[in-house]
Coordinates of C-alpha atoms in Angstrom, one line a residue:
X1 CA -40.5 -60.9 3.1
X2 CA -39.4 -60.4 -0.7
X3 CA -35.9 -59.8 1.1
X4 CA -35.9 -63.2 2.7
X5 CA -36.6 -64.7 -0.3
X6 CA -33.9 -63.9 -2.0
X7 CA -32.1 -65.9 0.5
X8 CA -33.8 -69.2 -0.5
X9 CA -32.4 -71.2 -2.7
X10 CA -33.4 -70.6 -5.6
X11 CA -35.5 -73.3 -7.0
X12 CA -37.4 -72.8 -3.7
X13 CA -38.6 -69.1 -3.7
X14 CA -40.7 -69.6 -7.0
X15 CA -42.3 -72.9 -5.0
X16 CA -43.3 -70.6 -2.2
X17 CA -45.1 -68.3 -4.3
X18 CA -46.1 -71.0 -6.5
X19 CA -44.7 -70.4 -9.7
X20 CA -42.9 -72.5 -11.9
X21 CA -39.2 -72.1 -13.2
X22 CA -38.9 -71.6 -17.1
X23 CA -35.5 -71.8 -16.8
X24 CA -32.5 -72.3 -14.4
X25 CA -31.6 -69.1 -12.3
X26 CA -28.4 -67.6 -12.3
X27 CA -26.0 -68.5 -9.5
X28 CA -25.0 -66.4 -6.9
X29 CA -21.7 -65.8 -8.6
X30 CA -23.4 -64.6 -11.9
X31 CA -25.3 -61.8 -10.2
X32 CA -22.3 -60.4 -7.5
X33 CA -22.2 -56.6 -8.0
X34 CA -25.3 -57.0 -9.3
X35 CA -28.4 -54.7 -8.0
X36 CA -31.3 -57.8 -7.2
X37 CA -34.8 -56.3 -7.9
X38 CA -37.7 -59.1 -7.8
X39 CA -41.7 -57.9 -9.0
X40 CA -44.0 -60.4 -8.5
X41 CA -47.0 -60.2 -11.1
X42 CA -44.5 -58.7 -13.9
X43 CA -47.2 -59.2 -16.4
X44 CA -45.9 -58.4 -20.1
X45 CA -42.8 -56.5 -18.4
X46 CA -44.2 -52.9 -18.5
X47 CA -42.1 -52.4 -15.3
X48 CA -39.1 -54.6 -15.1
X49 CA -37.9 -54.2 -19.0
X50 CA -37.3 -49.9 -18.6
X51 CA -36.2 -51.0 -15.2
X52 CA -33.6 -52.8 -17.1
X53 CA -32.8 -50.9 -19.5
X54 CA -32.2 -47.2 -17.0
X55 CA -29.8 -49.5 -15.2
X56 CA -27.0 -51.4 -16.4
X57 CA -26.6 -53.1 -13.3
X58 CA -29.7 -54.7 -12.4
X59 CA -30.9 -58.0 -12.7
X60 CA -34.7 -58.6 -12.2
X61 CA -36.4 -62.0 -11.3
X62 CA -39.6 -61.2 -13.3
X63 CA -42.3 -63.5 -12.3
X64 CA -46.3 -63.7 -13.1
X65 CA -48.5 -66.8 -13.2
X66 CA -49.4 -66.3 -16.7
X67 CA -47.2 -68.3 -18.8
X68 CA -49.0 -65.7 -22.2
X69 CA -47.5 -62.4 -20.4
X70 CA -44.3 -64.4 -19.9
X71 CA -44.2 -65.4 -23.6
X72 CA -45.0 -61.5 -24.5
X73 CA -42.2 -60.5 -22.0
X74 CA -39.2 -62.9 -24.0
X75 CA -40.7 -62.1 -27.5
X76 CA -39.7 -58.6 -26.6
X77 CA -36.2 -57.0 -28.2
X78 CA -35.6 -55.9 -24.9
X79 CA -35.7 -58.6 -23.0
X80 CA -32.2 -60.7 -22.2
X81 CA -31.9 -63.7 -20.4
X82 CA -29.1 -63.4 -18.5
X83 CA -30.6 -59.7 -17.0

């Protein structure tokens, strides 16, 4: 079902699993060629950032409900916004 929601629009997948947007998401153009990996309940970003950082060409939709481990996840060095 992760799958289908990348088929959404955007600003309605986080809806469904009721999370909220801190920012706009990239648009479909952005992330062609891209490898599209989404983990729900990223936490600090233990999994998504060396995720990131093995694969040049992956972009991760990190999401978690708690707006502290999202706050630890952008304070880190690793993390970049348009990844």
């Amino acid at each position: 079902w992760v799958t289908g929601l990348l088929r959404l629009s955007p600003p309605l997948a986080p809806a469904i699993l009721g999370l909220k947007l801190l920012s706009a998401p990239p648009s479909r153009h952005t992330l062609q060629g891209m490898e599209v990996v989404v983990e729900v309940g990223c936490g600090v970003g233990n999994t998504a950032l060396p995720l990131l950082r093995a694969n040049p060409s992956l972009f991760a939709f990190a999401l978690d409900p708690s707006p502290a481990a999202i706050a630890i996840l952008r304070a880190s060095p690793d993390y970049l916004p348009s990844r």
